[in-house]
Short mmCIF file of C-alpha atoms and ligand atoms in Angstrom, two decimals:
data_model
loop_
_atom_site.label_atom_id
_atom_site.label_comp_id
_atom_site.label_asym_id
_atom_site.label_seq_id
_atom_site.Cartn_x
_atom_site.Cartn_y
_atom_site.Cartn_z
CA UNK A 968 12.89 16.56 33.94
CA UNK A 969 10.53 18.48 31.35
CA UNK A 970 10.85 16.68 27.93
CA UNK A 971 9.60 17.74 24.60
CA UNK A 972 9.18 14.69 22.23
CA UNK A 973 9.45 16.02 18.49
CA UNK A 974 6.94 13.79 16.27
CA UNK A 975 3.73 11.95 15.69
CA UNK A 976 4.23 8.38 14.56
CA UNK A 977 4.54 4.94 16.39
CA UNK A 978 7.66 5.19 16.96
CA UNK A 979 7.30 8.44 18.91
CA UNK A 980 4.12 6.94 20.72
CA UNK A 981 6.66 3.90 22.31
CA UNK A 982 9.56 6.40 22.74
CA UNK A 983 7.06 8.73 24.77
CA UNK A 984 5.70 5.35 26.44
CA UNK A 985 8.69 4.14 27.42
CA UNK A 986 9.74 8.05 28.78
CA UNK A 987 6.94 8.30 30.29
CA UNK A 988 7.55 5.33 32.63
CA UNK A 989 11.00 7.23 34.03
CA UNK A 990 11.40 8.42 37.76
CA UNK A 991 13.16 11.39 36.14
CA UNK A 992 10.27 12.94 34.40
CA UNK A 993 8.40 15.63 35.34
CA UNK A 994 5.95 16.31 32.18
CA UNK A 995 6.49 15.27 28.54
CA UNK A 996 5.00 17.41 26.16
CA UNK A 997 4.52 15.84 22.75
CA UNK A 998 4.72 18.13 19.45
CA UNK A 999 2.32 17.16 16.99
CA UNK A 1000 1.67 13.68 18.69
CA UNK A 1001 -1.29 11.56 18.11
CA UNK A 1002 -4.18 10.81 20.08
CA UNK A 1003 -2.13 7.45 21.43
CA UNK A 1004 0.87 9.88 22.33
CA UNK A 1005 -1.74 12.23 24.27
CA UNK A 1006 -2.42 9.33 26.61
CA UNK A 1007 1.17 9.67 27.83
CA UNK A 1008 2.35 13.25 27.03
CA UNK A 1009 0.43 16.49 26.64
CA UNK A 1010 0.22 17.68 22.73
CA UNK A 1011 1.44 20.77 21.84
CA UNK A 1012 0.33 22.77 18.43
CA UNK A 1013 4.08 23.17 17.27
CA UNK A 1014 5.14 23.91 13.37
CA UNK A 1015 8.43 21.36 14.12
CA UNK A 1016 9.85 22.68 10.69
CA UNK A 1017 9.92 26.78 12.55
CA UNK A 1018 12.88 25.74 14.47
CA UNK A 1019 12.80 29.73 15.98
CA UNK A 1020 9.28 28.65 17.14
CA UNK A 1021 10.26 25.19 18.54
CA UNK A 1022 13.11 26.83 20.45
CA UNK A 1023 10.90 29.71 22.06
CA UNK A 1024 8.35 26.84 23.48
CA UNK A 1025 11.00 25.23 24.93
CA UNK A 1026 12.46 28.53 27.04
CA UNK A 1027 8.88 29.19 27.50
CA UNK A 1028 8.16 25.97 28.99
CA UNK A 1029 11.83 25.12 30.91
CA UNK A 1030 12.45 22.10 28.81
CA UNK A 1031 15.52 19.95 29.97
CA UNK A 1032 15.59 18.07 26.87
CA UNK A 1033 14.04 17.82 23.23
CA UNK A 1034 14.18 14.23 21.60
CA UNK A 1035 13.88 13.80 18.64
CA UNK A 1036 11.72 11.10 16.43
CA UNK A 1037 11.95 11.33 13.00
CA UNK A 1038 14.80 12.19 10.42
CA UNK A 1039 12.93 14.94 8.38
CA UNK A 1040 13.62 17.64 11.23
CA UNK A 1041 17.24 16.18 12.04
CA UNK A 1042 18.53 16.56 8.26
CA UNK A 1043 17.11 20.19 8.45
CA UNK A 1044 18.93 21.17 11.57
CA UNK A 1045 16.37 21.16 13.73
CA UNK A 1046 19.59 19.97 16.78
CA UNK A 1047 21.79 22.84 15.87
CA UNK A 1048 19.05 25.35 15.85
CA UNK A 1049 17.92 24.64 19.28
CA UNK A 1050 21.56 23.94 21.01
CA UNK A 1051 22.29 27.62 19.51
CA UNK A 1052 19.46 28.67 21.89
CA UNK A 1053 21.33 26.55 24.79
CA UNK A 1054 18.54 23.78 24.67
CA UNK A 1055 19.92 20.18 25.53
CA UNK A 1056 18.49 18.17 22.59
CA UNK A 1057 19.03 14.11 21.57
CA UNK A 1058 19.33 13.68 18.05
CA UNK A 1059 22.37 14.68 15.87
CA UNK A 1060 23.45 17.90 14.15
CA UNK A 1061 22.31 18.43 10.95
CA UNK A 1062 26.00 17.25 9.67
CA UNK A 1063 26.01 14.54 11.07
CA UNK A 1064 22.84 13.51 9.98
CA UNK A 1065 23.90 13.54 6.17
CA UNK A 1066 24.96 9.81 6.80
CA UNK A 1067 20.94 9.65 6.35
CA UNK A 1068 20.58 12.92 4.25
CA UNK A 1069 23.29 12.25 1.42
CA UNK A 1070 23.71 8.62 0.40
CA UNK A 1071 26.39 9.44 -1.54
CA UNK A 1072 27.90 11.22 1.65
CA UNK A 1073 27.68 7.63 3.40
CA UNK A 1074 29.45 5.72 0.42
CA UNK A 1075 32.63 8.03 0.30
CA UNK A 1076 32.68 7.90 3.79
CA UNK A 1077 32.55 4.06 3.34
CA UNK A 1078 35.27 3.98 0.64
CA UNK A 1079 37.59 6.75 2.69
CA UNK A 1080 37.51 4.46 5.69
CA UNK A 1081 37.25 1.03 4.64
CA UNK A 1082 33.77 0.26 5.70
CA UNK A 1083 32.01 -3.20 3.85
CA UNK A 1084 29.34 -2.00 1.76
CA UNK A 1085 28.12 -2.34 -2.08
CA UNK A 1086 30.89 -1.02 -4.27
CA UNK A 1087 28.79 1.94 -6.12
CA UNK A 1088 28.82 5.55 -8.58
CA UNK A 1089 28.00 8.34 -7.59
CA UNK A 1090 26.28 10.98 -10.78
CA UNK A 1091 24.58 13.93 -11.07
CA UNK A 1092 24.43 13.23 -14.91
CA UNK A 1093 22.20 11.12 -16.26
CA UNK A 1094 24.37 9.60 -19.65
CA UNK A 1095 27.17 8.98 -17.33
CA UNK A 1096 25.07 6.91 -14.84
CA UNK A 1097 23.59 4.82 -17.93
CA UNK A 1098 27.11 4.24 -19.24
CA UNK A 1099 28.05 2.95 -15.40
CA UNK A 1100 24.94 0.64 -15.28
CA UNK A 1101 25.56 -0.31 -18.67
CA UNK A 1102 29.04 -1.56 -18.19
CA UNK A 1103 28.07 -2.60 -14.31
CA UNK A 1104 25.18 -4.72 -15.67
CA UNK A 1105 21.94 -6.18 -13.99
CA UNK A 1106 20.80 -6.75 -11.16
CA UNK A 1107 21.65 -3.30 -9.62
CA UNK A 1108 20.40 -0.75 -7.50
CA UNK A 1109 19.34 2.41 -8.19
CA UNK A 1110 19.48 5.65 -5.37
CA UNK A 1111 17.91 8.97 -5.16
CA UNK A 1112 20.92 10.45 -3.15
CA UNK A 1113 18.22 12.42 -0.54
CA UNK A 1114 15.88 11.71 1.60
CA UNK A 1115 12.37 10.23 -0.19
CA UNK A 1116 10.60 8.85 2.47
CA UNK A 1117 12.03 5.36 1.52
CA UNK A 1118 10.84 5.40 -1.66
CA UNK A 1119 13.83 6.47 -3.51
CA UNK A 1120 15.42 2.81 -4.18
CA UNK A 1121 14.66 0.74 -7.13
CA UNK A 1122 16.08 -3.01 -7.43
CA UNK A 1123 16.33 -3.15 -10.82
CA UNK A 1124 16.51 -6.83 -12.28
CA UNK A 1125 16.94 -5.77 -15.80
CA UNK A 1126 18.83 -3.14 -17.95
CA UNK A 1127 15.49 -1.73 -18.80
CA UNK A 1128 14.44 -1.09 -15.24
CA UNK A 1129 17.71 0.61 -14.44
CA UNK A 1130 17.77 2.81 -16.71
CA UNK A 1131 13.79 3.74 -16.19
CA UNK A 1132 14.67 4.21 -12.75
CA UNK A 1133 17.52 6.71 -13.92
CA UNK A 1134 14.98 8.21 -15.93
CA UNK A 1135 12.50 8.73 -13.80
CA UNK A 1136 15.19 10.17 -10.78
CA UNK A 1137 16.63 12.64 -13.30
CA UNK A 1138 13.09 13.72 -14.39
CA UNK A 1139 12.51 14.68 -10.44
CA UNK A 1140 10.32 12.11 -9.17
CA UNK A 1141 12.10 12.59 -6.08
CA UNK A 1142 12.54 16.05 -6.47
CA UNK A 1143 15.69 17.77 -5.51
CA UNK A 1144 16.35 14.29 -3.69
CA UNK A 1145 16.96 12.37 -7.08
CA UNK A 1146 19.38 15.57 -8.42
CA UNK A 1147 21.99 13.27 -7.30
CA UNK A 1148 22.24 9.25 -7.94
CA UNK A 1149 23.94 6.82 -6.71
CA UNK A 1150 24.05 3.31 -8.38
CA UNK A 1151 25.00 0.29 -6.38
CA UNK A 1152 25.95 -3.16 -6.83
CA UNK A 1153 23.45 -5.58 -5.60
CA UNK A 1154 24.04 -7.41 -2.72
CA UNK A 1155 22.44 -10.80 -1.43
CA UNK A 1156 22.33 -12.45 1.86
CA UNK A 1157 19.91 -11.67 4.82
CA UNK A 1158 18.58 -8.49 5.95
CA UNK A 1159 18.91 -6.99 10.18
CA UNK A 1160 19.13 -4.00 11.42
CA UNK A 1161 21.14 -2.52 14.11
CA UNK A 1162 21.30 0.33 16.31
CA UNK A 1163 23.61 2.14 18.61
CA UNK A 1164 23.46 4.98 20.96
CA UNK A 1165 25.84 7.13 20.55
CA UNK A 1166 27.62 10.60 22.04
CA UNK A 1167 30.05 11.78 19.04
CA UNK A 1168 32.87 9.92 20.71
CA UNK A 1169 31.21 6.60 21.73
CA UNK A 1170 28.64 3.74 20.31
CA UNK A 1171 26.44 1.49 22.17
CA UNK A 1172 25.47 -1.05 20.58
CA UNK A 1173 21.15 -0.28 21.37
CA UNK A 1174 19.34 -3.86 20.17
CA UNK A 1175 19.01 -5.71 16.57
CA UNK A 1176 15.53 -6.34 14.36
CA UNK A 1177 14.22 -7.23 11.25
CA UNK A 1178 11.59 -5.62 9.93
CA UNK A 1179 9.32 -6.60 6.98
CA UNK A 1180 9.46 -4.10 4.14
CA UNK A 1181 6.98 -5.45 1.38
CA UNK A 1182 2.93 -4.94 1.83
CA UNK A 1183 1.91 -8.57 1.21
CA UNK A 1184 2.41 -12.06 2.99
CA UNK A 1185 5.47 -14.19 1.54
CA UNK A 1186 7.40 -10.50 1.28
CA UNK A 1187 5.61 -10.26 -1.89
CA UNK A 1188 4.03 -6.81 -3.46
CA UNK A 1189 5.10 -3.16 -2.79
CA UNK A 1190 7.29 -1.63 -0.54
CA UNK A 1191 5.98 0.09 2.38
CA UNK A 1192 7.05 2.42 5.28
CA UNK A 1193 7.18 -1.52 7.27
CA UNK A 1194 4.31 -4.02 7.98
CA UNK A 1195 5.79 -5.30 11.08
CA UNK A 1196 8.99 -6.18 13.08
CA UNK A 1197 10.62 -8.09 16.17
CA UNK A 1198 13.37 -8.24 18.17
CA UNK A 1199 16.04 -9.64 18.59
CA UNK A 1200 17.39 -10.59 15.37
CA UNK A 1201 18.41 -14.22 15.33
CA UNK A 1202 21.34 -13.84 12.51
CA UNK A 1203 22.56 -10.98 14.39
CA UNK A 1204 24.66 -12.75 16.71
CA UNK A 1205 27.30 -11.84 19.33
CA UNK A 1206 30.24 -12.26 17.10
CA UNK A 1207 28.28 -10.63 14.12
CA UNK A 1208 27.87 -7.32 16.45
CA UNK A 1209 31.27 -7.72 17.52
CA UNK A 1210 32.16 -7.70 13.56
CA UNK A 1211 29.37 -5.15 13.30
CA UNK A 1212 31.33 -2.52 15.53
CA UNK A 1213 34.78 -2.80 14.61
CA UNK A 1214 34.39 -3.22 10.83
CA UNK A 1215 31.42 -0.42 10.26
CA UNK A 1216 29.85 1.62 13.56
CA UNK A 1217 33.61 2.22 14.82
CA UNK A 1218 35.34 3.53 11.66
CA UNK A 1219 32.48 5.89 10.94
CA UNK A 1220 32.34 7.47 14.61
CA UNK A 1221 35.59 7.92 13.84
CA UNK A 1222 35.34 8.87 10.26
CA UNK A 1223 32.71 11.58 11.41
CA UNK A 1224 34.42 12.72 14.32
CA UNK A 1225 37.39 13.38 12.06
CA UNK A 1226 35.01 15.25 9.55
CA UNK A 1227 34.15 17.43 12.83
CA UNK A 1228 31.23 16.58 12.29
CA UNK A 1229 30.76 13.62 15.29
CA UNK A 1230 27.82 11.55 15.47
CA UNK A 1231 25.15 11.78 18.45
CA UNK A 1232 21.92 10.00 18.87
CA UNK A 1233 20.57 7.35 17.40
CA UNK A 1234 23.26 5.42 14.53
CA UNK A 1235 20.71 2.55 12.67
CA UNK A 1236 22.47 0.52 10.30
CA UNK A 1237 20.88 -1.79 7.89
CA UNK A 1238 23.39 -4.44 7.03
CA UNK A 1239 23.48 -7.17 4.79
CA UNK A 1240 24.55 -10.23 6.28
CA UNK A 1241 26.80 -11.85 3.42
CA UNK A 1242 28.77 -14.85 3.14
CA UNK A 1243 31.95 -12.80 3.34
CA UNK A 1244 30.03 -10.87 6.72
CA UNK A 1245 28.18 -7.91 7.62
CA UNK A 1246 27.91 -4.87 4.93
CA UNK A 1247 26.32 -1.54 5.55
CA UNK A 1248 23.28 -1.00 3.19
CA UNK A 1249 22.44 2.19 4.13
CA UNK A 1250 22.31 4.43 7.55
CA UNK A 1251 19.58 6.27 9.27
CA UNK A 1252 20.22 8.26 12.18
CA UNK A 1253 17.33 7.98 14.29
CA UNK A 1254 15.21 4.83 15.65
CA UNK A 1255 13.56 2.82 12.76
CA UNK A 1256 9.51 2.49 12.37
CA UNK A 1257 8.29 -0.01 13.41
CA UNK A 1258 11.80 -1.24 14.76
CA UNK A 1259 11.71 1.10 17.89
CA UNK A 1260 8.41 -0.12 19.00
CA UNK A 1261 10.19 -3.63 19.88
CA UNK A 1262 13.27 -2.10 21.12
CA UNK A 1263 11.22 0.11 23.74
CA UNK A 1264 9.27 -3.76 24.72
CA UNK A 1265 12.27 -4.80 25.20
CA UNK A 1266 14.12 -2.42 27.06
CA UNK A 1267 14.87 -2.71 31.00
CA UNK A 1268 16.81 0.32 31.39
CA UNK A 1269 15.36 4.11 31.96
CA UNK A 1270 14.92 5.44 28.61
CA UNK A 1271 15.70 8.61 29.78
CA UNK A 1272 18.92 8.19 31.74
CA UNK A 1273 19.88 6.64 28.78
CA UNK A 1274 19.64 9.73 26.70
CA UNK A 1275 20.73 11.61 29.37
CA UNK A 1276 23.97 9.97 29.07
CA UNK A 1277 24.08 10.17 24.99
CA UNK A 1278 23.74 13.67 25.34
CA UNK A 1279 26.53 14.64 28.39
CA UNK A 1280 29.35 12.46 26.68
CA UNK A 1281 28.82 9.94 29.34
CA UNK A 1282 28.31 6.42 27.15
CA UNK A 1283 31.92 5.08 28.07
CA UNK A 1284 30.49 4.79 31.57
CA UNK A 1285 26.94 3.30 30.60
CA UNK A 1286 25.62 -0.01 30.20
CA UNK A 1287 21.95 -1.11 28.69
CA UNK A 1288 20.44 -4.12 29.79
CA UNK A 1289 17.52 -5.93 28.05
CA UNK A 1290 14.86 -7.53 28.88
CA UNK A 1291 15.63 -11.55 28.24
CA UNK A 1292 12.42 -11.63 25.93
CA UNK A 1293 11.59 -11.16 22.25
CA UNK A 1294 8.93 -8.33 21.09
CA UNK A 1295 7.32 -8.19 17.57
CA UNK A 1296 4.80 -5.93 16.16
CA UNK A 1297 2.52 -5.86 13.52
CA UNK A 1298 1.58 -2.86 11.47
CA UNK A 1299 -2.61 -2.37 10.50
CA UNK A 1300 -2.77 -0.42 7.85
CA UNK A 1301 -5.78 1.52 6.65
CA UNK A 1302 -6.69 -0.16 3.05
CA UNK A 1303 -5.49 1.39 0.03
CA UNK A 1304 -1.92 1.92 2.04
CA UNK A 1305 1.11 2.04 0.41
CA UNK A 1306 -1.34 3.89 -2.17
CA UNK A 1307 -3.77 5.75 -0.99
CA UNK A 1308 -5.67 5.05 2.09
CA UNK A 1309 -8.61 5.35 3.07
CA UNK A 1310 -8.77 7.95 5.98
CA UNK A 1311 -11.18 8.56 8.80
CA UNK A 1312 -12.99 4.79 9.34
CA UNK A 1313 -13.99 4.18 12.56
CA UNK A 1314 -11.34 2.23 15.34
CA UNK A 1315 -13.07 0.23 18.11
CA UNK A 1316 -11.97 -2.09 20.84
CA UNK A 1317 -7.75 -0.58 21.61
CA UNK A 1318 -8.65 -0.96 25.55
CA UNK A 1319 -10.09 -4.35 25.81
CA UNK A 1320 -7.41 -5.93 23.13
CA UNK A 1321 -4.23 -4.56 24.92
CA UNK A 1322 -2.96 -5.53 28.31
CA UNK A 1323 -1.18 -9.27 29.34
CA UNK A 1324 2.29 -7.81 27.51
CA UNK A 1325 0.69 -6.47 24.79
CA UNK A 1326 0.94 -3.18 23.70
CA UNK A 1327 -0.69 -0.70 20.88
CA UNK A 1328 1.13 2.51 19.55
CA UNK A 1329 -0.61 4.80 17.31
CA UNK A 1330 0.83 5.39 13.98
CA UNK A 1331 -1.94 7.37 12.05
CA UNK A 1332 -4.89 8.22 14.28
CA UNK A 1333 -6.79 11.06 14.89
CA UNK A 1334 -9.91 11.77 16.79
CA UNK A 1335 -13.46 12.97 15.13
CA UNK A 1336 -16.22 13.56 16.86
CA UNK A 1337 -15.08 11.38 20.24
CA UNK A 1338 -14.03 8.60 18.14
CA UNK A 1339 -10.73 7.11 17.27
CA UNK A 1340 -10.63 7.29 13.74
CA UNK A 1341 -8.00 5.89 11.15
CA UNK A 1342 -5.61 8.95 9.53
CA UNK A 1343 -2.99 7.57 7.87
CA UNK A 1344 -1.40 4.56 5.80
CA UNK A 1345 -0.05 2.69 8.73
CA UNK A 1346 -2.41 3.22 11.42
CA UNK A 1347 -1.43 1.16 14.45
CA UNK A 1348 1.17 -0.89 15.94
CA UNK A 1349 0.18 -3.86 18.07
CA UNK A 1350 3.52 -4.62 20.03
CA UNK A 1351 3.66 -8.03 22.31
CA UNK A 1352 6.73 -9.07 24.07
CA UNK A 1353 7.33 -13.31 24.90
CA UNK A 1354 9.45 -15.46 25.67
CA UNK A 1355 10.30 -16.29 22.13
CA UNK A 1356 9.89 -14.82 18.82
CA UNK A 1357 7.02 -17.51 18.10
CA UNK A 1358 5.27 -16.63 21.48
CA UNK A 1359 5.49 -12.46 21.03
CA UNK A 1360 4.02 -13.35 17.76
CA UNK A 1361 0.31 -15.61 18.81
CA UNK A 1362 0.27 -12.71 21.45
CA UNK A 1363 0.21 -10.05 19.21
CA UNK A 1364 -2.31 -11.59 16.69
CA UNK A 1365 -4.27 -12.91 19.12
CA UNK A 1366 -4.25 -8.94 20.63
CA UNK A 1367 -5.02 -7.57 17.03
CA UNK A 1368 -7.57 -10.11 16.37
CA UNK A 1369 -9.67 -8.45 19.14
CA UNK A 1370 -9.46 -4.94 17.66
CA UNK A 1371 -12.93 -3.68 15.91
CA UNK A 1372 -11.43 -1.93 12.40
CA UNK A 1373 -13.15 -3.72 9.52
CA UNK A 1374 -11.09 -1.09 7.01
CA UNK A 1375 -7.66 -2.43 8.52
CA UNK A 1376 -5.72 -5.22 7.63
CA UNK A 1377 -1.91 -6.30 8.17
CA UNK A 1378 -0.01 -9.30 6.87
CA UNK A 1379 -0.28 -12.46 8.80
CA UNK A 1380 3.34 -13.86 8.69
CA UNK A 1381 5.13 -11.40 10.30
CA UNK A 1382 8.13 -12.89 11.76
CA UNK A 1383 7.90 -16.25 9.93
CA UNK A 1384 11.92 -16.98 9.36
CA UNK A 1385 12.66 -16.27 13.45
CA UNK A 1386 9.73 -18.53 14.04
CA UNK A 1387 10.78 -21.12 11.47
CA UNK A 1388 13.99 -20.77 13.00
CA UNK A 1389 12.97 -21.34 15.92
CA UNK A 1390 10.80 -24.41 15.16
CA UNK A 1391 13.91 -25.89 13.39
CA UNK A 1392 16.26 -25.54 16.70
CA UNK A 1393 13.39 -27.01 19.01
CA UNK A 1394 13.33 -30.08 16.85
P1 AMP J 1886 17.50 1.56 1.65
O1 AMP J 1886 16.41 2.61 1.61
O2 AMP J 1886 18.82 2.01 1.17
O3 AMP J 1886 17.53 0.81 2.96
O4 AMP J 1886 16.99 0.44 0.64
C1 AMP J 1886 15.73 -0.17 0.78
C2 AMP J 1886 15.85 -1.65 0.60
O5 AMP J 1886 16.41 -1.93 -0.67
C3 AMP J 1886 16.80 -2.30 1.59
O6 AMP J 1886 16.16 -2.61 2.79
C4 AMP J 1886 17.22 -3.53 0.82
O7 AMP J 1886 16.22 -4.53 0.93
C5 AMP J 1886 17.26 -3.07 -0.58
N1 AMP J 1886 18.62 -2.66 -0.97
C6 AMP J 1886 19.16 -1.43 -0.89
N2 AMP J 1886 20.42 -1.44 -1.35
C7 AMP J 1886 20.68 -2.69 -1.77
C8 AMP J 1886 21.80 -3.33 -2.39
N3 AMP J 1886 22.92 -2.66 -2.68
N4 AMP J 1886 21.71 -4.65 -2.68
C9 AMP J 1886 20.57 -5.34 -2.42
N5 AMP J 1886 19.48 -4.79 -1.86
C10 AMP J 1886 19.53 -3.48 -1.54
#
């Protein structure tokens, strides 16, 4: 098969990884990619937001199938565009992919069908969203409706911060992704995400993580895009995915199918485990960054008969089986990230540090002048499978310790409550 892989990030560098280690491929082209991607696929110059363009490189080219990474061309319709051309494509229509594009799509849907999540307000005015939080009271959560490259979500612990962060979504810091709100009640318990492949009729469940979210050890300073993640996750158990389906990923296949709008590709739901179960925090609908990374460690199956299947209907007959390991990856970042970081510092040493089930995608690099150079906030993604949590983890810093990037750095805990957990059980 000829494969065009749509994206440039980690998580396209372990999807194209993982594809590139199928019987059933042919060639994988890569559109932008990154020089990690190149090592697998070859790079095409492709605008991926000139969907007319996209399509005519794929006739040009005999492309069996386009898969798509991230959510930016999905929500624009980037699926629909090229299946109007006859091209086989994974990744959903761009209606289906409002259950990432529209918050406020994903809560009615939630409410219409009975789905657990954080009882909420939707507003596109910004006195009647004040008078909500203001009878609602703190904490709560604030929501640009669209997508803002997660930074559209504010936790607001006071009155004051609510409001700001009404303020400040109704001034357009999100731009026409904050012309809609949505204000939600705030939920505790214990973060996981899960995934499913799905083929508008049917939902595999596709692997659980937990991902770290905050830029500093102890989940302490600002959000980021992710510092690191692993696989499985330990309060994701069999009954809590058995929970998981019926009570949230079944209604809303069904829920979407009924909307005609049915759901095909990647469902990721980030839950909140609560003491009354699991509630839906938000969807995405395509792999998570850095989540994928560890899924594609830990995945036995052919990637690409896997899509295959997603995208001919043909999930009802399909099973996946896993590797009986844990994976876990660490993010570097280039310093300055979430800010600004500093671009184009030298990266030494990739070749001699991976190997020994170890792995390291490219996030942000770029090549200048014959050298690997650092072009982006998170940079790299080093990736180690083991037999536990604890043991993926010593691999993977011992494997990042080796690299040569005196401008990176990453946090140093990641994975700490599977590996505390895991020290409490042994003992
Ligand atoms: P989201 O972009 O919707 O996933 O939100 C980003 C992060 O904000 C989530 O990973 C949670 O940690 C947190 N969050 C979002 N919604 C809620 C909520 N209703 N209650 C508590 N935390 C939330």
């Amino acid at each position: 098969m000829r494969v065009l892989l749509i994206g440039s990030g980690g998580r396209e560098h372990a999807l194209a990884w993982k594809l590139a280690a199928s019987p059933l491929l042919t060639k994988l082209y890569a559109a932008p990619g990154n020089p990690g991607i190149a090592r697998e696929a070859e790079l095409v110059k492709l605008d991926i937001a000139d969907h007319a363009a996209v399509a005519t490189f794929c006739k040009d080219n005999a492309i069996d199938l386009v898969v798509v990474g991230p959510e930016g061309p999905l929500v624009a319709g980037i699926a629909d565009d090229l299946r109007d051309q006859g091209i086989r494509v994974f990744g959903p229509s761009k209606r289906a992919a409002r259950l990432e594009g529209s918050k406020g799509f994903t809560k009615d849907l939630c409410a219409k069908y009975d789905i657990p999540t954080a009882a909420y307000g939707r507003f596109t005015d910004l006195t009647a969203a004040k008078a909500y939080v203001e009878k609602v009271g703190a904490p709560i959560v604030i929501k640009a409706d669209g997508l803002a490259a997660g930074k559209g979500v504010t936790i607001a612990m006071t009155l004051d911060e609510a409001r700001a962060a009404l303020d400040a979504c109704f001034d357009g810091a999100f731009g026409d992704a904050g012309a809609e709100v949505v204000v939600e009640e705030f939920m505790t318990g214990e973060e996981a995400s899960f995934f499913c492949l799905c083929d508008g009729t049917t939902a595999l469940p596709f692997g659980t993580a937990q991902d770290h979210k905050r830029v500093g050890d102890g989940d302490i300073g600002p959000n980021t895009g992710g510092m690191g993640a692993y696989s499985p996750a330990p309060v994701m158990s069999p009954e809590m995915v058995e929970r998981t389906m019926r009570e949230i990923v079944e209604p809303t296949m069904r829920g979407m199918a009924e909307l005609g709008a049915p759901f095909a590709g990647v469902l990721f739901a980030g839950l909140m485990i609560t003491d009354k179960g699991p509630k839906l925090i938000e969807y995405n609908t395509r792999f998570g960054d850095p989540e994928c990374q560890v899924l594609m460690m830990r995945l036995k199956d052919d990637l690409l008969v896997l899509l295959n299947a997603a995208v001919d209907g043909q999930l009802a007959h399909t099973s996946i089986r896993w590797r009986d390991e844990a994976a876990l990856t660490v993010v570097m970042a280039a310093r300055g990230y979430p800010g600004t970081p500093e671009k184009g510092s030298v990266i030494r040493g990739l070749d001699e540090a991976a190997g020994d089930g170890v792995q390291i995608f490219h996030a942000g690099t770029a090549i200048n002048g014959g050298a690997l150079v650092a072009n982006g906030g998170r940079v790299l993604n080093v990736t180690a499978s083991g037999k536990t949590v604890g043991e993926a983890q010593s691999r993977a810093y011992a494997a990042l310790d080796r690299i040569d990037w005196p401008q990176g750095f990453c946090r140093r805990d990641i994975g700490w409550q599977a590996v505390a957990r895991e020290k409490a059980e042994a003992s």
